[in-house]
Amino acid sequence: MSFVQTLRTETAADHDAVDARFGALRLDRTADYLRFLIAHGRALPAVEAALANHGDLPVWRPRAGALAADLAALGRPLPAALPFVLDNEGARWGALYVIEGSRLGGQLLARSLPPAAPSAYLGAVHQRGEWRALLDALERQAAARDDRWRAAALHGARQTFALYRGALGD
């Protein structure tokens, strides 16, 4: 099994838990969409800050600005980011896998928005070949590293899913 497949399998329950929490929101309702954006505003900038300025990662395009723009269009500021630390390279790769994977989900979620809803954040999809290139780079990194690095990547992915789960609150 490839490392990406292992990562997907090992974090499936974490992913499902996040989907269940956010899936209860109806994004065609302004209040629910605002709650969704605020929760993402607590999580995504925290992850992006933890990933910033690390040359060990492939090029990625931050989305916190798009998220802030959508919140501003709805009359809300970007909330304070939750505390989040990624203390090693493997963990950063795991977190990157999660936030870049969320672009795929965002593309699907954007379809449920009303036409007038601000959608810069959910509309920030991968450019052609970008997702595949990230998965290939992750696979190469995992193959070149030891079991500790792979365990750290898995931990970073789980840590990121947990951050999103907690960002929605009760």
PDB file of C-alpha atoms in Angstrom:
ATOM      1  CA  MET A   1       0.000   0.000   0.000  1.00  0.00           C
ATOM      2  CA  SER A   2       1.320   3.456  -0.840  1.00  0.00           C
ATOM      3  CA  PHE A   3       1.886   5.971   1.935  1.00  0.00           C
ATOM      4  CA  VAL A   4      -0.897   8.190   0.612  1.00  0.00           C
ATOM      5  CA  GLN A   5      -3.293   5.232   0.750  1.00  0.00           C
ATOM      6  CA  THR A   6      -2.110   4.474   4.286  1.00  0.00           C
ATOM      7  CA  LEU A   7      -2.602   8.104   5.281  1.00  0.00           C
ATOM      8  CA  ARG A   8      -6.093   8.121   3.768  1.00  0.00           C
ATOM      9  CA  THR A   9      -7.030   4.845   5.484  1.00  0.00           C
ATOM     10  CA  GLU A  10      -5.533   5.716   8.861  1.00  0.00           C
ATOM     11  CA  THR A  11      -7.239   9.122   8.986  1.00  0.00           C
ATOM     12  CA  ALA A  12     -10.599   8.012   7.569  1.00  0.00           C
ATOM     13  CA  ALA A  13     -12.304   8.115  10.976  1.00  0.00           C
ATOM     14  CA  ASP A  14     -10.838  11.576  11.647  1.00  0.00           C
ATOM     15  CA  HIS A  15     -12.043  12.785   8.254  1.00  0.00           C
ATOM     16  CA  ASP A  16     -15.495  11.282   8.820  1.00  0.00           C
ATOM     17  CA  ALA A  17     -15.763  12.994  12.215  1.00  0.00           C
ATOM     18  CA  VAL A  18     -15.006  16.386  10.664  1.00  0.00           C
ATOM     19  CA  ASP A  19     -17.450  15.732   7.835  1.00  0.00           C
ATOM     20  CA  ALA A  20     -20.149  14.750  10.328  1.00  0.00           C
ATOM     21  CA  ARG A  21     -19.649  17.943  12.360  1.00  0.00           C
ATOM     22  CA  PHE A  22     -19.655  20.271   9.360  1.00  0.00           C
ATOM     23  CA  GLY A  23     -22.197  18.206   7.431  1.00  0.00           C
ATOM     24  CA  ALA A  24     -24.865  19.218   9.917  1.00  0.00           C
ATOM     25  CA  LEU A  25     -24.627  22.772   8.564  1.00  0.00           C
ATOM     26  CA  ARG A  26     -26.770  23.879   5.637  1.00  0.00           C
ATOM     27  CA  LEU A  27     -24.602  26.181   3.591  1.00  0.00           C
ATOM     28  CA  ASP A  28     -27.602  27.541   1.731  1.00  0.00           C
ATOM     29  CA  ARG A  29     -28.587  29.249   5.012  1.00  0.00           C
ATOM     30  CA  THR A  30     -26.594  32.401   5.763  1.00  0.00           C
ATOM     31  CA  ALA A  31     -26.283  31.680   9.500  1.00  0.00           C
ATOM     32  CA  ASP A  32     -24.914  28.179   8.877  1.00  0.00           C
ATOM     33  CA  TYR A  33     -22.584  29.363   6.139  1.00  0.00           C
ATOM     34  CA  LEU A  34     -21.279  32.075   8.447  1.00  0.00           C
ATOM     35  CA  ARG A  35     -20.735  29.480  11.195  1.00  0.00           C
ATOM     36  CA  PHE A  36     -18.836  27.324   8.679  1.00  0.00           C
ATOM     37  CA  LEU A  37     -16.611  30.231   7.611  1.00  0.00           C
ATOM     38  CA  ILE A  38     -15.931  31.327  11.198  1.00  0.00           C
ATOM     39  CA  ALA A  39     -14.908  27.796  12.175  1.00  0.00           C
ATOM     40  CA  HIS A  40     -12.609  27.568   9.165  1.00  0.00           C
ATOM     41  CA  GLY A  41     -11.318  31.023  10.112  1.00  0.00           C
ATOM     42  CA  ARG A  42     -10.258  29.649  13.478  1.00  0.00           C
ATOM     43  CA  ALA A  43      -8.487  26.660  11.927  1.00  0.00           C
ATOM     44  CA  LEU A  44      -7.079  27.399   8.469  1.00  0.00           C
ATOM     45  CA  PRO A  45      -4.984  30.483   9.340  1.00  0.00           C
ATOM     46  CA  ALA A  46      -3.501  28.532  12.267  1.00  0.00           C
ATOM     47  CA  VAL A  47      -2.421  25.711   9.978  1.00  0.00           C
ATOM     48  CA  GLU A  48      -1.167  28.073   7.289  1.00  0.00           C
ATOM     49  CA  ALA A  49       0.905  29.966   9.877  1.00  0.00           C
ATOM     50  CA  ALA A  50       2.420  26.684  11.066  1.00  0.00           C
ATOM     51  CA  LEU A  51       3.305  25.791   7.460  1.00  0.00           C
ATOM     52  CA  ALA A  52       4.657  29.189   6.451  1.00  0.00           C
ATOM     53  CA  ASN A  53       8.338  29.639   5.668  1.00  0.00           C
ATOM     54  CA  HIS A  54       9.210  25.949   5.564  1.00  0.00           C
ATOM     55  CA  GLY A  55      11.283  25.083   2.530  1.00  0.00           C
ATOM     56  CA  ASP A  56      10.617  21.388   3.052  1.00  0.00           C
ATOM     57  CA  LEU A  57       7.124  21.728   1.556  1.00  0.00           C
ATOM     58  CA  PRO A  58       6.087  22.056  -2.076  1.00  0.00           C
ATOM     59  CA  VAL A  59       4.642  25.333  -3.214  1.00  0.00           C
ATOM     60  CA  TRP A  60       1.104  25.798  -1.961  1.00  0.00           C
ATOM     61  CA  ARG A  61      -1.317  28.675  -2.224  1.00  0.00           C
ATOM     62  CA  PRO A  62      -2.672  29.962   1.093  1.00  0.00           C
ATOM     63  CA  ARG A  63      -6.412  30.560   1.294  1.00  0.00           C
ATOM     64  CA  ALA A  64      -6.784  32.574   4.492  1.00  0.00           C
ATOM     65  CA  GLY A  65      -7.114  35.771   2.450  1.00  0.00           C
ATOM     66  CA  ALA A  66     -10.022  34.336   0.468  1.00  0.00           C
ATOM     67  CA  LEU A  67     -11.632  33.200   3.706  1.00  0.00           C
ATOM     68  CA  ALA A  68     -11.220  36.672   5.221  1.00  0.00           C
ATOM     69  CA  ALA A  69     -12.757  38.235   2.101  1.00  0.00           C
ATOM     70  CA  ASP A  70     -15.829  35.988   2.311  1.00  0.00           C
ATOM     71  CA  LEU A  71     -16.281  36.786   5.995  1.00  0.00           C
ATOM     72  CA  ALA A  72     -15.891  40.522   5.296  1.00  0.00           C
ATOM     73  CA  ALA A  73     -18.543  40.275   2.588  1.00  0.00           C
ATOM     74  CA  LEU A  74     -20.853  38.886   5.269  1.00  0.00           C
ATOM     75  CA  GLY A  75     -19.916  41.685   7.690  1.00  0.00           C
ATOM     76  CA  ARG A  76     -17.614  39.646   9.937  1.00  0.00           C
ATOM     77  CA  PRO A  77     -13.889  39.842  10.644  1.00  0.00           C
ATOM     78  CA  LEU A  78     -11.588  36.858  10.476  1.00  0.00           C
ATOM     79  CA  PRO A  79     -11.688  35.351  13.996  1.00  0.00           C
ATOM     80  CA  ALA A  80      -8.616  34.722  16.100  1.00  0.00           C
ATOM     81  CA  ALA A  81      -6.824  31.565  15.064  1.00  0.00           C
ATOM     82  CA  LEU A  82      -6.750  28.650  17.464  1.00  0.00           C
ATOM     83  CA  PRO A  83      -3.372  27.622  18.886  1.00  0.00           C
ATOM     84  CA  PHE A  84      -1.666  25.107  16.609  1.00  0.00           C
ATOM     85  CA  VAL A  85       1.923  23.905  16.430  1.00  0.00           C
ATOM     86  CA  LEU A  86       3.567  21.563  13.946  1.00  0.00           C
ATOM     87  CA  ASP A  87       6.968  20.757  15.338  1.00  0.00           C
ATOM     88  CA  ASN A  88       8.558  18.712  12.571  1.00  0.00           C
ATOM     89  CA  GLU A  89       8.676  18.189   8.834  1.00  0.00           C
ATOM     90  CA  GLY A  90       6.563  15.027   8.783  1.00  0.00           C
ATOM     91  CA  ALA A  91       3.772  16.721  10.741  1.00  0.00           C
ATOM     92  CA  ARG A  92       3.806  19.665   8.326  1.00  0.00           C
ATOM     93  CA  TRP A  93       3.375  17.299   5.370  1.00  0.00           C
ATOM     94  CA  GLY A  94       0.446  15.610   7.128  1.00  0.00           C
ATOM     95  CA  ALA A  95      -1.225  18.960   7.803  1.00  0.00           C
ATOM     96  CA  LEU A  96      -0.652  20.062   4.224  1.00  0.00           C
ATOM     97  CA  TYR A  97      -2.311  16.857   3.001  1.00  0.00           C
ATOM     98  CA  VAL A  98      -5.423  17.723   5.051  1.00  0.00           C
ATOM     99  CA  ILE A  99      -5.802  21.374   4.096  1.00  0.00           C
ATOM    100  CA  GLU A 100      -5.091  20.723   0.432  1.00  0.00           C
ATOM    101  CA  GLY A 101      -7.530  17.812   0.476  1.00  0.00           C
ATOM    102  CA  SER A 102     -10.132  20.196   1.844  1.00  0.00           C
ATOM    103  CA  ARG A 103      -9.951  22.116  -1.443  1.00  0.00           C
ATOM    104  CA  LEU A 104     -11.549  19.077  -3.087  1.00  0.00           C
ATOM    105  CA  GLY A 105     -14.371  19.116  -0.556  1.00  0.00           C
ATOM    106  CA  GLY A 106     -14.721  22.871  -0.922  1.00  0.00           C
ATOM    107  CA  GLN A 107     -15.341  22.482  -4.618  1.00  0.00           C
ATOM    108  CA  LEU A 108     -18.296  20.209  -3.845  1.00  0.00           C
ATOM    109  CA  LEU A 109     -19.589  22.409  -1.037  1.00  0.00           C
ATOM    110  CA  ALA A 110     -19.526  25.506  -3.250  1.00  0.00           C
ATOM    111  CA  ARG A 111     -22.329  23.959  -5.293  1.00  0.00           C
ATOM    112  CA  SER A 112     -24.689  24.212  -2.316  1.00  0.00           C
ATOM    113  CA  LEU A 113     -24.203  27.957  -1.862  1.00  0.00           C
ATOM    114  CA  PRO A 114     -26.828  30.412  -3.044  1.00  0.00           C
ATOM    115  CA  PRO A 115     -25.648  32.270  -6.174  1.00  0.00           C
ATOM    116  CA  ALA A 116     -25.119  35.566  -4.298  1.00  0.00           C
ATOM    117  CA  ALA A 117     -23.074  34.043  -1.462  1.00  0.00           C
ATOM    118  CA  PRO A 118     -19.408  35.046  -1.301  1.00  0.00           C
ATOM    119  CA  SER A 119     -17.414  32.013  -2.424  1.00  0.00           C
ATOM    120  CA  ALA A 120     -13.757  32.990  -2.823  1.00  0.00           C
ATOM    121  CA  TYR A 121     -12.715  30.468  -0.169  1.00  0.00           C
ATOM    122  CA  LEU A 122     -14.647  27.476  -1.444  1.00  0.00           C
ATOM    123  CA  GLY A 123     -13.862  28.525  -5.001  1.00  0.00           C
ATOM    124  CA  ALA A 124     -10.090  28.381  -4.403  1.00  0.00           C
ATOM    125  CA  VAL A 125      -9.759  24.999  -6.073  1.00  0.00           C
ATOM    126  CA  HIS A 126      -6.644  23.188  -7.220  1.00  0.00           C
ATOM    127  CA  GLN A 127      -5.120  24.181 -10.489  1.00  0.00           C
ATOM    128  CA  ARG A 128      -4.841  21.435 -13.062  1.00  0.00           C
ATOM    129  CA  GLY A 129      -2.528  18.681 -11.804  1.00  0.00           C
ATOM    130  CA  GLU A 130      -1.828  20.408  -8.489  1.00  0.00           C
ATOM    131  CA  TRP A 131      -3.435  17.791  -6.217  1.00  0.00           C
ATOM    132  CA  ARG A 132      -1.770  14.898  -8.034  1.00  0.00           C
ATOM    133  CA  ALA A 133       1.587  16.682  -7.825  1.00  0.00           C
ATOM    134  CA  LEU A 134       1.180  17.120  -4.066  1.00  0.00           C
ATOM    135  CA  LEU A 135       0.300  13.449  -3.584  1.00  0.00           C
ATOM    136  CA  ASP A 136       3.288  12.408  -5.694  1.00  0.00           C
ATOM    137  CA  ALA A 137       5.591  14.681  -3.672  1.00  0.00           C
ATOM    138  CA  LEU A 138       4.178  13.282  -0.417  1.00  0.00           C
ATOM    139  CA  GLU A 139       4.772   9.754  -1.685  1.00  0.00           C
ATOM    140  CA  ARG A 140       8.380  10.575  -2.591  1.00  0.00           C
ATOM    141  CA  GLN A 141       8.990  12.166   0.791  1.00  0.00           C
ATOM    142  CA  ALA A 142       7.567   9.163   2.636  1.00  0.00           C
ATOM    143  CA  ALA A 143       9.677   6.750   0.587  1.00  0.00           C
ATOM    144  CA  ALA A 144      12.843   8.702   1.379  1.00  0.00           C
ATOM    145  CA  ARG A 145      12.148   8.966   5.113  1.00  0.00           C
ATOM    146  CA  ASP A 146      12.002   6.588   8.055  1.00  0.00           C
ATOM    147  CA  ASP A 147       9.049   5.263  10.057  1.00  0.00           C
ATOM    148  CA  ARG A 148       9.317   8.161  12.524  1.00  0.00           C
ATOM    149  CA  TRP A 149       8.764  10.666   9.703  1.00  0.00           C
ATOM    150  CA  ARG A 150       5.756   8.691   8.420  1.00  0.00           C
ATOM    151  CA  ALA A 151       4.311   8.470  11.951  1.00  0.00           C
ATOM    152  CA  ALA A 152       4.802  12.224  12.343  1.00  0.00           C
ATOM    153  CA  ALA A 153       2.984  12.848   9.033  1.00  0.00           C
ATOM    154  CA  LEU A 154       0.079  10.727  10.218  1.00  0.00           C
ATOM    155  CA  HIS A 155       0.062  12.581  13.544  1.00  0.00           C
ATOM    156  CA  GLY A 156       0.119  15.962  11.768  1.00  0.00           C
ATOM    157  CA  ALA A 157      -2.859  14.956   9.636  1.00  0.00           C
ATOM    158  CA  ARG A 158      -4.809  13.770  12.685  1.00  0.00           C
ATOM    159  CA  GLN A 159      -3.848  16.908  14.586  1.00  0.00           C
ATOM    160  CA  THR A 160      -5.204  19.032  11.726  1.00  0.00           C
ATOM    161  CA  PHE A 161      -8.487  17.133  11.534  1.00  0.00           C
ATOM    162  CA  ALA A 162      -8.850  17.553  15.317  1.00  0.00           C
ATOM    163  CA  LEU A 163      -8.250  21.296  14.989  1.00  0.00           C
ATOM    164  CA  TYR A 164     -11.096  21.594  12.478  1.00  0.00           C
ATOM    165  CA  ARG A 165     -13.383  19.429  14.617  1.00  0.00           C
ATOM    166  CA  GLY A 166     -12.733  21.688  17.603  1.00  0.00           C
ATOM    167  CA  ALA A 167     -13.026  24.909  15.602  1.00  0.00           C
ATOM    168  CA  LEU A 168     -16.732  24.420  15.045  1.00  0.00           C
ATOM    169  CA  GLY A 169     -17.387  24.293  18.789  1.00  0.00           C
ATOM    170  CA  ASP A 170     -20.696  23.038  20.138  1.00  0.00           C
TER     171      ASP A 170
END
